[in-house]
mmCIF file of C-alpha atoms in Angstrom:
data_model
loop_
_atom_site.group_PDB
_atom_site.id
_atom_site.type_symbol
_atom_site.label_atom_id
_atom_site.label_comp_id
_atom_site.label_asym_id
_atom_site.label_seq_id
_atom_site.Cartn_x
_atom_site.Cartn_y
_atom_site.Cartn_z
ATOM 1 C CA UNK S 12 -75.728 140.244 -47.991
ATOM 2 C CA UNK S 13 -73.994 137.329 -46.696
ATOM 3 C CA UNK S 14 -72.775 134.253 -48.568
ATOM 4 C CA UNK S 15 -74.035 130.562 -47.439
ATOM 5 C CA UNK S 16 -71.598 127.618 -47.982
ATOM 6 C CA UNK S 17 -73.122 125.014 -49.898
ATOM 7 C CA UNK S 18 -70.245 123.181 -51.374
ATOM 8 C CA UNK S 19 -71.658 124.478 -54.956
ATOM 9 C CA UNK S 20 -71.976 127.861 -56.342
ATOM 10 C CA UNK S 21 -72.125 130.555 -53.354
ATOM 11 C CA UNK S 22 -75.688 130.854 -52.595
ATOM 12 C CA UNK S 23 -76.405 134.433 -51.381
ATOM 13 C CA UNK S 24 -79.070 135.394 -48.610
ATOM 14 C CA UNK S 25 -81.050 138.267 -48.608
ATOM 15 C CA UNK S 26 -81.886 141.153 -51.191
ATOM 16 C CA UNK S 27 -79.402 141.659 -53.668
ATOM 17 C CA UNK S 28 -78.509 144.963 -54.361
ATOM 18 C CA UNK S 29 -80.934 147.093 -56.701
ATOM 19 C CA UNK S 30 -78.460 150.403 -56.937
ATOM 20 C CA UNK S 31 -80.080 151.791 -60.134
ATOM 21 C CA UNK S 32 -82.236 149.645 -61.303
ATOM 22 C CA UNK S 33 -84.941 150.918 -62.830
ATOM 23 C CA UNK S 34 -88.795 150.581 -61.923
ATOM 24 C CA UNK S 35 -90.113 147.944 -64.057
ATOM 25 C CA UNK S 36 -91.673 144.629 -63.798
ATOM 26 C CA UNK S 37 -89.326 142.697 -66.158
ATOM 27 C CA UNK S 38 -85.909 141.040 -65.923
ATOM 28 C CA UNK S 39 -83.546 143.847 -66.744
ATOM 29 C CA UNK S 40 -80.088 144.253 -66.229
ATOM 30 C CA UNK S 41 -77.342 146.427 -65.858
ATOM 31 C CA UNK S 42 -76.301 146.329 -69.575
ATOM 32 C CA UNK S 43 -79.430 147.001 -70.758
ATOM 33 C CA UNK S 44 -80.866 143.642 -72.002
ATOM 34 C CA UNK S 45 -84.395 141.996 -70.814
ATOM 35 C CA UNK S 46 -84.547 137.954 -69.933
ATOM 36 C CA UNK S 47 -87.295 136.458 -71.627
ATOM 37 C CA UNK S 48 -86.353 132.798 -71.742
ATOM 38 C CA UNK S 49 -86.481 130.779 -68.757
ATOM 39 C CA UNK S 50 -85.082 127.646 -68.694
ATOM 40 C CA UNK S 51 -85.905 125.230 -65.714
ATOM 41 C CA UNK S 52 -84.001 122.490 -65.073
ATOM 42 C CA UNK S 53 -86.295 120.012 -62.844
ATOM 43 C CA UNK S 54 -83.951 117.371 -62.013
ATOM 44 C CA UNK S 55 -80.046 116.280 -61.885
ATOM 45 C CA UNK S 56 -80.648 112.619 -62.964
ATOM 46 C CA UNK S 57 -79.774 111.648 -66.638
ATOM 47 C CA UNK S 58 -79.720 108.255 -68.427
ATOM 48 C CA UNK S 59 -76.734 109.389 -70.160
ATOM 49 C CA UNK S 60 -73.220 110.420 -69.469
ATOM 50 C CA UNK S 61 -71.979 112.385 -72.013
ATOM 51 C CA UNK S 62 -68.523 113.125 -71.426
ATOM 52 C CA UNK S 63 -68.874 116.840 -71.747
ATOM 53 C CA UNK S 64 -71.795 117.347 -68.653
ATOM 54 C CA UNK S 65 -71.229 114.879 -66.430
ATOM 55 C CA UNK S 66 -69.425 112.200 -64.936
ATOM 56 C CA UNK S 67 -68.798 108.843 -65.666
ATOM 57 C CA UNK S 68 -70.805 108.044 -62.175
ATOM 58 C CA UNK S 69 -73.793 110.244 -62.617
ATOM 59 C CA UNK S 70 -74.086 113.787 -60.523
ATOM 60 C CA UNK S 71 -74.484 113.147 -56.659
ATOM 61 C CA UNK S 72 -78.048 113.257 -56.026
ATOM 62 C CA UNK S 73 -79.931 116.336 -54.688
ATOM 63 C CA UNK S 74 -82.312 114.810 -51.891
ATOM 64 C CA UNK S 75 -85.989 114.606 -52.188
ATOM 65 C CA UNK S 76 -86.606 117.074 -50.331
ATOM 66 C CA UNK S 77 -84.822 119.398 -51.736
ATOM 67 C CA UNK S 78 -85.721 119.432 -54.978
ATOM 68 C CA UNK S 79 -88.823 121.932 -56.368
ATOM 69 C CA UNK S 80 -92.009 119.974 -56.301
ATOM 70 C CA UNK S 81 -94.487 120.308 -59.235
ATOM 71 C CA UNK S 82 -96.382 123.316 -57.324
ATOM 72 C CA UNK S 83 -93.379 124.957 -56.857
ATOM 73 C CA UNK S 84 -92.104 124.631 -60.240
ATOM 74 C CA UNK S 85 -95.444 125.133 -61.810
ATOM 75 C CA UNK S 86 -95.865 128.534 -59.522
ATOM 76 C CA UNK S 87 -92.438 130.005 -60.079
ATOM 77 C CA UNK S 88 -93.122 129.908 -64.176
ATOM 78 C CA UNK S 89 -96.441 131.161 -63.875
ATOM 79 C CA UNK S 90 -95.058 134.240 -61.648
ATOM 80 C CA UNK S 91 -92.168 134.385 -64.127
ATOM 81 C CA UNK S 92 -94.460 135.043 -67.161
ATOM 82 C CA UNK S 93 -97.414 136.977 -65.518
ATOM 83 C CA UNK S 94 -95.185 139.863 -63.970
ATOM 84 C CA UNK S 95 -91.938 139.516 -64.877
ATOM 85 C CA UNK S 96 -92.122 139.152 -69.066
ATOM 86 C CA UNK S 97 -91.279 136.024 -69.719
ATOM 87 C CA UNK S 98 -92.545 135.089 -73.180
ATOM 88 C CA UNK S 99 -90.937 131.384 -73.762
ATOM 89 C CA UNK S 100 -90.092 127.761 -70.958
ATOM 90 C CA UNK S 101 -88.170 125.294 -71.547
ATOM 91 C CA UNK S 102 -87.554 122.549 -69.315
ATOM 92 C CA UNK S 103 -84.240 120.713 -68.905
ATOM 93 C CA UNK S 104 -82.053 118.759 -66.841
ATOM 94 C CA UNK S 105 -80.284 116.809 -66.244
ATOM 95 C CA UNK S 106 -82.963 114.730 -68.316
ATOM 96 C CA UNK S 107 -86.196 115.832 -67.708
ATOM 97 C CA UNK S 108 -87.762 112.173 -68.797
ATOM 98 C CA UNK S 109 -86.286 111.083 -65.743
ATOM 99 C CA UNK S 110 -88.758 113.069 -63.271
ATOM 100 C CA UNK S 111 -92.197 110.991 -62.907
ATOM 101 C CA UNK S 112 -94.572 113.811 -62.547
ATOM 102 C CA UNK S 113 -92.913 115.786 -65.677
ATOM 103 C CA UNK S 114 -96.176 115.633 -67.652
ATOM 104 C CA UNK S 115 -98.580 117.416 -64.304
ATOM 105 C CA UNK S 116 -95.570 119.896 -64.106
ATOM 106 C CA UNK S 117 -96.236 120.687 -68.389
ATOM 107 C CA UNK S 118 -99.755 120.143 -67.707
ATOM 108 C CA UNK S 119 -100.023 122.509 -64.454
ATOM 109 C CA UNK S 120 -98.398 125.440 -66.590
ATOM 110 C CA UNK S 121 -100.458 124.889 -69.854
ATOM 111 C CA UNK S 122 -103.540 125.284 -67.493
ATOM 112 C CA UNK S 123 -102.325 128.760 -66.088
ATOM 113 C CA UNK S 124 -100.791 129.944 -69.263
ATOM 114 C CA UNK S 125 -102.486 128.620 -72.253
ATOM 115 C CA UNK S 126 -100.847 131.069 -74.863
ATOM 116 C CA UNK S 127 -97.202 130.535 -73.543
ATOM 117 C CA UNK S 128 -94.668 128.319 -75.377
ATOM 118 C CA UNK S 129 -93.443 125.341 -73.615
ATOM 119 C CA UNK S 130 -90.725 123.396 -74.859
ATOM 120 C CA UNK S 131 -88.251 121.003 -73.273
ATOM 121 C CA UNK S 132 -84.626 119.679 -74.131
ATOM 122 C CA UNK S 133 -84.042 116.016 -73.567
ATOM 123 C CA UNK S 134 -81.965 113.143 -75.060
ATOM 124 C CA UNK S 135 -84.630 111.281 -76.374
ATOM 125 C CA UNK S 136 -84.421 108.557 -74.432
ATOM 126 C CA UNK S 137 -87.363 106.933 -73.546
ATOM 127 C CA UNK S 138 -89.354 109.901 -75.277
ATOM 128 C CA UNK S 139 -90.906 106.667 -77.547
ATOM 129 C CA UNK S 140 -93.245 106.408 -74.783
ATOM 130 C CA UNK S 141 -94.189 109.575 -73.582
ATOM 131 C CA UNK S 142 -94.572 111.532 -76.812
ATOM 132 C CA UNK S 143 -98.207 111.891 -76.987
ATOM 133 C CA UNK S 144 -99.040 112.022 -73.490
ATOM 134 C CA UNK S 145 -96.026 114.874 -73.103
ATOM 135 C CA UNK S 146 -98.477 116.789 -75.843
ATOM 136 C CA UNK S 147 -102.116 116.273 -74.404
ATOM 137 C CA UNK S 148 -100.313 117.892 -71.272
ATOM 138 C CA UNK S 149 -99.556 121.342 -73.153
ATOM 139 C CA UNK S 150 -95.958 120.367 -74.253
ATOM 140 C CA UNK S 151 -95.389 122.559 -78.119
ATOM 141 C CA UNK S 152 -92.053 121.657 -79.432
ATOM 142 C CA UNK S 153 -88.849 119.749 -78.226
ATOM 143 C CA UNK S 154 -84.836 119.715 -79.052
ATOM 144 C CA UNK S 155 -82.653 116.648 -78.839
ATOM 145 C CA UNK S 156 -79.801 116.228 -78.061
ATOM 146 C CA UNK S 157 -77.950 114.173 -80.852
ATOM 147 C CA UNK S 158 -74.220 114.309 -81.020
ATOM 148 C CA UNK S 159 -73.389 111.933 -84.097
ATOM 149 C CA UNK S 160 -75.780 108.913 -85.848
ATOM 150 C CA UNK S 161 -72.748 106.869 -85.309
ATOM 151 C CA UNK S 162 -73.523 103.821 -83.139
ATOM 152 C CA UNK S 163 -69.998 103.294 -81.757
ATOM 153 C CA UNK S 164 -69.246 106.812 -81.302
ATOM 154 C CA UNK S 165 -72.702 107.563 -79.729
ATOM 155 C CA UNK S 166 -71.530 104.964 -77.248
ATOM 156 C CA UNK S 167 -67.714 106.294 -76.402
ATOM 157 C CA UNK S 168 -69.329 109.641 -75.967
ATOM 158 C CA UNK S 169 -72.478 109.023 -73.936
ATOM 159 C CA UNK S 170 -70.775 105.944 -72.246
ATOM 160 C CA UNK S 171 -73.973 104.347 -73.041
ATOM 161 C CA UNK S 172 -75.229 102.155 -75.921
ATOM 162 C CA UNK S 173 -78.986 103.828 -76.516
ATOM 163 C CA UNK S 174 -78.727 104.832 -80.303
ATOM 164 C CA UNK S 175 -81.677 103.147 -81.373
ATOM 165 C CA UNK S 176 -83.602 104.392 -78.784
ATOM 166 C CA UNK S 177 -82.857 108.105 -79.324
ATOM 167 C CA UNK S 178 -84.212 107.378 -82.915
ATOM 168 C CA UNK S 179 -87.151 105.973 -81.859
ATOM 169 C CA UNK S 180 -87.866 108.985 -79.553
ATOM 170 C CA UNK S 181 -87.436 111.268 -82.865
ATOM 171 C CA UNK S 182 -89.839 109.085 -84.962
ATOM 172 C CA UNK S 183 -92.361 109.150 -82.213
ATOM 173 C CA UNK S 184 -91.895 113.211 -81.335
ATOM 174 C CA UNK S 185 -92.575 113.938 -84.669
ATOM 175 C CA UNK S 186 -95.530 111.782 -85.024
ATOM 176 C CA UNK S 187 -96.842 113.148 -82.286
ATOM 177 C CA UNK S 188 -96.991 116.472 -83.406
ATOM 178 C CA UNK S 189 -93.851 118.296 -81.441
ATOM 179 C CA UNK S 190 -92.343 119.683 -84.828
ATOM 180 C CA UNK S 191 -89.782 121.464 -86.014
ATOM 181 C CA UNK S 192 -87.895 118.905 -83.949
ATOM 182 C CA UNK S 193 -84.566 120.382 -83.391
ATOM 183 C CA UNK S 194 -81.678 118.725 -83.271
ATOM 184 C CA UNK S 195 -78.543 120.084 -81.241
ATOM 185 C CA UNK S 196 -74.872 118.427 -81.323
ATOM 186 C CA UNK S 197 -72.281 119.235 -79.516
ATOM 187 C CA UNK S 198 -68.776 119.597 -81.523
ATOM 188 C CA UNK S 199 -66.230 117.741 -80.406
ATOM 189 C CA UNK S 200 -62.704 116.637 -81.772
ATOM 190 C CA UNK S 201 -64.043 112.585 -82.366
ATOM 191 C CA UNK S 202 -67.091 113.074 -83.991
ATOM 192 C CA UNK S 203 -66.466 115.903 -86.268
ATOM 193 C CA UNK S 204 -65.468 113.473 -89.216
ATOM 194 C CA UNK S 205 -69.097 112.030 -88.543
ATOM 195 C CA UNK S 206 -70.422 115.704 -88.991
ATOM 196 C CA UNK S 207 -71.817 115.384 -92.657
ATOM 197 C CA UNK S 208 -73.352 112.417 -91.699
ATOM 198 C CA UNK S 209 -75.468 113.952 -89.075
ATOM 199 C CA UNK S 210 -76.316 116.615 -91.000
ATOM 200 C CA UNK S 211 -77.542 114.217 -93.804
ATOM 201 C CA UNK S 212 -79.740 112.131 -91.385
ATOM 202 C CA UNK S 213 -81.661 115.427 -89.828
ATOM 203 C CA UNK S 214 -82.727 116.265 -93.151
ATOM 204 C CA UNK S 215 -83.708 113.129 -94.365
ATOM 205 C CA UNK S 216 -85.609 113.074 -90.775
ATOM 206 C CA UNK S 217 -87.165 116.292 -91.419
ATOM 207 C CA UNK S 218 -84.777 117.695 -88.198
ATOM 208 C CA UNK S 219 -83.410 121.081 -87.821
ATOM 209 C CA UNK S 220 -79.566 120.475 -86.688
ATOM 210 C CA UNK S 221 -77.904 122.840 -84.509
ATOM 211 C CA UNK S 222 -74.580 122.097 -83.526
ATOM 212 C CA UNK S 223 -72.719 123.908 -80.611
ATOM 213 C CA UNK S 224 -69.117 124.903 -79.546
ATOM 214 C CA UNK S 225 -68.128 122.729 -76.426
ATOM 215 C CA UNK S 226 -67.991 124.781 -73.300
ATOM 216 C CA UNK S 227 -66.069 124.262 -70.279
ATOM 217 C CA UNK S 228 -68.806 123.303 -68.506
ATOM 218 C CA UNK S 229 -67.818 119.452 -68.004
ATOM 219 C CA UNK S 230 -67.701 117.405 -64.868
ATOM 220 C CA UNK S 231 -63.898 116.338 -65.534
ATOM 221 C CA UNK S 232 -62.726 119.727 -66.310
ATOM 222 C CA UNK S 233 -60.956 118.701 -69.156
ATOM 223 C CA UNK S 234 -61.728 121.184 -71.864
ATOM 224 C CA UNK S 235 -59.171 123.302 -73.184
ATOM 225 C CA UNK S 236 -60.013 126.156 -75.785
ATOM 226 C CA UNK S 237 -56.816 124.217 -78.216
ATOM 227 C CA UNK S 238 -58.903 121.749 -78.231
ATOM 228 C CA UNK S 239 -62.408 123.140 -79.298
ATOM 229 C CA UNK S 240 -63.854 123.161 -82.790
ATOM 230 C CA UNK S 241 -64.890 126.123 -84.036
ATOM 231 C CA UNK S 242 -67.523 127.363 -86.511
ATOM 232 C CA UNK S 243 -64.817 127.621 -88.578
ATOM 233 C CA UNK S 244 -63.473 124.235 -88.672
ATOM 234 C CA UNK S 245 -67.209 122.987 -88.552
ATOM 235 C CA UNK S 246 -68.060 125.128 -91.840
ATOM 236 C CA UNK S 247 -64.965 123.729 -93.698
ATOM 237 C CA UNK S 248 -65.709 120.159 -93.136
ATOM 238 C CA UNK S 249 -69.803 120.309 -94.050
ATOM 239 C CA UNK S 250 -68.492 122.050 -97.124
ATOM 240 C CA UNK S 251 -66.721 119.237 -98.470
ATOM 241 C CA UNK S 252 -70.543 117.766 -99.170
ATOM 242 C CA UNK S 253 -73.014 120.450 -98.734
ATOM 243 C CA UNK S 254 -73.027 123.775 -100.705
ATOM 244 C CA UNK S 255 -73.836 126.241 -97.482
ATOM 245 C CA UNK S 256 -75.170 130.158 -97.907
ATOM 246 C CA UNK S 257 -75.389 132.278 -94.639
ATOM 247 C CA UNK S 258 -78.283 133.354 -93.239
ATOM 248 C CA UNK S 259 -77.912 134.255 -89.637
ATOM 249 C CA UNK S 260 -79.833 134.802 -87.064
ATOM 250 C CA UNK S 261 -83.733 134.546 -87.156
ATOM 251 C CA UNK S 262 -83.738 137.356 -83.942
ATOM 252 C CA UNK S 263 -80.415 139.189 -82.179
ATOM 253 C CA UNK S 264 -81.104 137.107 -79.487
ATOM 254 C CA UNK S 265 -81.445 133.551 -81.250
ATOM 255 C CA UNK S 266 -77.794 132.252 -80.156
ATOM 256 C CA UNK S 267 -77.814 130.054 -83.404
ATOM 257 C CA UNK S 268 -76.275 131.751 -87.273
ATOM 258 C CA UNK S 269 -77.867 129.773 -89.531
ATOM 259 C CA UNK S 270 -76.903 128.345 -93.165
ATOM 260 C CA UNK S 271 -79.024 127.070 -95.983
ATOM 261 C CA UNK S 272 -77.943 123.686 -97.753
ATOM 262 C CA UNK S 273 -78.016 123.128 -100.817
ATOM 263 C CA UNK S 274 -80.075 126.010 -101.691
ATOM 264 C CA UNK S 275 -82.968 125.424 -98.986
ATOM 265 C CA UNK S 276 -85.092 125.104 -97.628
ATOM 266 C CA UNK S 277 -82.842 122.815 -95.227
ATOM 267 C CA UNK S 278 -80.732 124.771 -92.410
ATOM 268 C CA UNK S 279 -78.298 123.847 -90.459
ATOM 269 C CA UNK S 280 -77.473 125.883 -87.281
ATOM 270 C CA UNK S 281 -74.129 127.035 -84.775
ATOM 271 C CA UNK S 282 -74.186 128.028 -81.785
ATOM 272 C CA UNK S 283 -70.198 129.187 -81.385
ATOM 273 C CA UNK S 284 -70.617 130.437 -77.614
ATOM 274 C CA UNK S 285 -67.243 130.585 -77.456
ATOM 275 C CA UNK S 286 -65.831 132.008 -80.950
ATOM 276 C CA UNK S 287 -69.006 133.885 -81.597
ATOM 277 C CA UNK S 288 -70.120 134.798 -78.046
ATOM 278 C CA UNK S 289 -73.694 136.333 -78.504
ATOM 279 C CA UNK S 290 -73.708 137.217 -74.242
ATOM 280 C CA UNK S 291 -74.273 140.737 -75.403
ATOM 281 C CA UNK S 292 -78.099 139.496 -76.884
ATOM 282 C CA UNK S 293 -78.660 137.018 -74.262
ATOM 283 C CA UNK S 294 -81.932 136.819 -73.277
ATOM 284 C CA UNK S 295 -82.266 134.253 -70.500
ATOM 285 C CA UNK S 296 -82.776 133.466 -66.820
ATOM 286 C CA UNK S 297 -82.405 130.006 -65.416
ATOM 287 C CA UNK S 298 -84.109 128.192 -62.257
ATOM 288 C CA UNK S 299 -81.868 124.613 -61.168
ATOM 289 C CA UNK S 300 -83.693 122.024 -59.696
ATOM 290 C CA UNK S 301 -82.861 122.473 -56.251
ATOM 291 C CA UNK S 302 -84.729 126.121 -56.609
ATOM 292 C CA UNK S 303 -81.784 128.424 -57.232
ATOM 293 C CA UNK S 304 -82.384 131.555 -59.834
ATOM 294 C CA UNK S 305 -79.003 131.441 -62.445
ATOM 295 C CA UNK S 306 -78.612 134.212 -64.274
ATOM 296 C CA UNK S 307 -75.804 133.108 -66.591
ATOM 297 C CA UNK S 308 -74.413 129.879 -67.146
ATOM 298 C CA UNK S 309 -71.473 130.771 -65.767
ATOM 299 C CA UNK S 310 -71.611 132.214 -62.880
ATOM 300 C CA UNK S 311 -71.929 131.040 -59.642
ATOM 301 C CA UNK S 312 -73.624 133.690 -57.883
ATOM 302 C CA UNK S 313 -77.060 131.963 -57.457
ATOM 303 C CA UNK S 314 -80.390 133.028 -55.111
ATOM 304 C CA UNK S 315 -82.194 130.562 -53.344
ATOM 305 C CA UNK S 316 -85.727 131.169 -54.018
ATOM 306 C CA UNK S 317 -86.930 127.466 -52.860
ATOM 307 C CA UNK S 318 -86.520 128.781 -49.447
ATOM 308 C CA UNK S 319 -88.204 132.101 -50.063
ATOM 309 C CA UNK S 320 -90.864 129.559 -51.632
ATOM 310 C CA UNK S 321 -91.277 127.757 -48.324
ATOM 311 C CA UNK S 322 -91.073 130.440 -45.984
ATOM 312 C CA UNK S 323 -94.334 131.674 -46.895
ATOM 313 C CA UNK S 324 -92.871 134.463 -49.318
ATOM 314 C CA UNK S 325 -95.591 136.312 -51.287
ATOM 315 C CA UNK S 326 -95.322 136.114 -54.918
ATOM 316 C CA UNK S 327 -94.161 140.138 -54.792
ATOM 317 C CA UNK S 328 -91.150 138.921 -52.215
ATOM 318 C CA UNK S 329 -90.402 136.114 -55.187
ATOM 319 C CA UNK S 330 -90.518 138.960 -57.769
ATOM 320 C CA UNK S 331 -88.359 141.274 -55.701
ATOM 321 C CA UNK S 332 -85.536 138.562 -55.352
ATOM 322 C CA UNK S 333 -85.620 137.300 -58.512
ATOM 323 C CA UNK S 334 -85.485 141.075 -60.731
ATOM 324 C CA UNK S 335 -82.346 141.907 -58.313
ATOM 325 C CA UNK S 336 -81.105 138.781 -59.188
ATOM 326 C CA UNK S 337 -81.092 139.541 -62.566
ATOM 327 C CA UNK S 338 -80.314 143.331 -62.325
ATOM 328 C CA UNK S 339 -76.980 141.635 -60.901
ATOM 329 C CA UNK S 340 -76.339 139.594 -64.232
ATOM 330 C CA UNK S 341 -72.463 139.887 -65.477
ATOM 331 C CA UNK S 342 -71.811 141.172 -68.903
ATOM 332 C CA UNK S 343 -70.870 137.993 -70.579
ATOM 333 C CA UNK S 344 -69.142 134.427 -69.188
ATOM 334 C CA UNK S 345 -65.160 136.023 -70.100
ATOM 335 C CA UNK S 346 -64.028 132.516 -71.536
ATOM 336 C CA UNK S 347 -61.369 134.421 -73.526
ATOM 337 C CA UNK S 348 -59.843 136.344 -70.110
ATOM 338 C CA UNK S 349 -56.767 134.940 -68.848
ATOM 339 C CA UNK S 350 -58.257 134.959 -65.203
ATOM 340 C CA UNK S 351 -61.555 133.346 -66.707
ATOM 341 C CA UNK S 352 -62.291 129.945 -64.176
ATOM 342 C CA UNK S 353 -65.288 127.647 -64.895
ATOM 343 C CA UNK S 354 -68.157 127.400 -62.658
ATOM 344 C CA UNK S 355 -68.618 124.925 -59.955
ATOM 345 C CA UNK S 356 -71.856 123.295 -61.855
ATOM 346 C CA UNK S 357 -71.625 121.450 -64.608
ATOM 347 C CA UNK S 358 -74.053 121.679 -67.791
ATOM 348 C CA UNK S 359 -75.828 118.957 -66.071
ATOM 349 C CA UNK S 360 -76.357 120.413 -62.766
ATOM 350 C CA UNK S 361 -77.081 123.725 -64.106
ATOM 351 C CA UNK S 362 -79.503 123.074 -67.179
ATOM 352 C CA UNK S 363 -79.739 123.219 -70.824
#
């Protein structure tokens, strides 16, 4: 197996290795869990730059002709779910709103899986206007990504001034039918006094709120565990207005422990990857934009199957790559080892 320099993550060539894997169609791995949630990432564009996925100038742009086309995408999911066991999609950036032919790609999978789940993870923006049509194509539910209902602070932290707009996305996702919406915010050190707030406004929008432990997975490589809030620190201050009672997790593999407020039925959700890590349930595989299979979020070891895809690989060559690839996956990302380094993608080049 050789390793090609891409300036990224180290792309590897060939067959990875299969020592011991066992025969069987699905994504296993070495420490005995089965991937069942893919997420795709279709593009590295975003009209946003939060501060904690990318830079202040945007990712550099993969070329055209680089990036999966809608056939591509819309044949790697259906080979994903047919033989390998994947039960659940989700489709993420970047910002997927930003790719023109997003509702063919939705549309193209609905027609080849009809009973599969398709969801997608966006910011909202611009959502106002393609609600509906993202439905007729197949699409079932949607999270947002919210990070406080506080106009200035929405600004310093997304470097843009879109508030209203994200709103407007909400309103129009729910009216359209793509409910429970969820609602995930990441914590960070400014907008946890702005915490309750959110919290108040997702239940008074009918919007499950998740919020989520920031990971060093930003473009300015800034984050320092110190730094991080925790579930902890989260719990304390939502307790100061809301009376919260544990619930946990709805599956072992759900990385959200949830609480009721106030008695129910409102929830509000954590995901503390880092306090709480949950690596030991996870679940998922990941495909980036330019065609790479991921199998964890952090770590760099990728497989290029968009060249398999255009050298005329058989959909049994695809499988083949991609179950080694996963066979390969590491026990957990080892944020809290002293030699622990962050990968060379950032959230947004990798994919919600």
């Amino acid at each position: 197996m050789t390793v090609v320099a891409m300036g990224m993550p180290a792309v590897r060539s060939g067959r990875p290795s299969m020592d011991g894997r066992p025969d069987t169609p699905y994504l296993v791995d070495r420490f005995g869990r089965t991937a069942r949630d893919l997420r795709v990432s279709i593009t590295e564009k975003c009209s946003l730059r939060c501060t904690y996925c990318m830079p202040e100038e945007g990712l550099p742009p993969i070329p055209a002709d680089e990036l999966l086309t809608t056939d591509e995408i819309v044949r790697l999911v259906v080979l994903a779910v047919r033989e390998m066991g994947v039960h659940e999609v989700r489709f993420t950036g970047g910002e997927p709103l930003m790719r023109h032919d997003l509702e063919k790609i939705i549309a193209g999978c609905r027609a080849e899986l009809p009973d599969t789940p398709l969801a997608m993870t966006t910011n909202g923006i611009g959502l106002e206007h393609r609600a509906r049509k993202l439905v007729a194509a197949g699409l079932n539910r949607i999270n947002v990504s919210l990070d406080t209902v506080d106009r200035e602070g929405f600004a310093r932290l997304t470097r843009r001034d879109r508030l209203d707009s994200v709103f407007a996305g909400i309103r129009a996702a729910r009216a359209a039918g793509l409910t429970p919406i969820k609602v995930n915010a990441v914590l960070m050190r400014e907008n946890l006094p702005g915490a309750a707030d959110l919290l108040q406004w997702c239940i008074q929008e009918g919007c499950e709120l998740r919020f989520i432990e920031e990971m060093p997975l930003d473009a300015d490589h800034e984050w320092a565990r110190a730094n991080m809030i925790t579930a902890a620190e989260l719990l304390e201050v939502l307790g100061t207005r809301f009376t919260l009672t544990e619930v946990g997790r709805e599956d072992p593999s759900a990385p959200a422990e949830r609480w009721e407020v106030d008695g129910g039925p409102a929830t509000v959700g954590i995901i503390a990857s880092v306090t709480r890590s949950f690596c030991g349930d996870c679940d998922r595989t990941r495909l980036t934009a330019d065609g790479r299979i991921r199998s964890c979020l952090f770590s760099d070891q990728e497989y290029d199957v968009r060249a398999a895809l255009r050298s005329e690989a058989t959909d049994g060559d695809i499988a083949t790559l991609w179950r080694g690839a996963m066979w390969n996956k590491w026990a957990g990302h080892g944020i809290a080892e002293a030699g622990f380094v962050p990968p060379e993608r950032t959230m947004g080049a990798i994919g919600g």
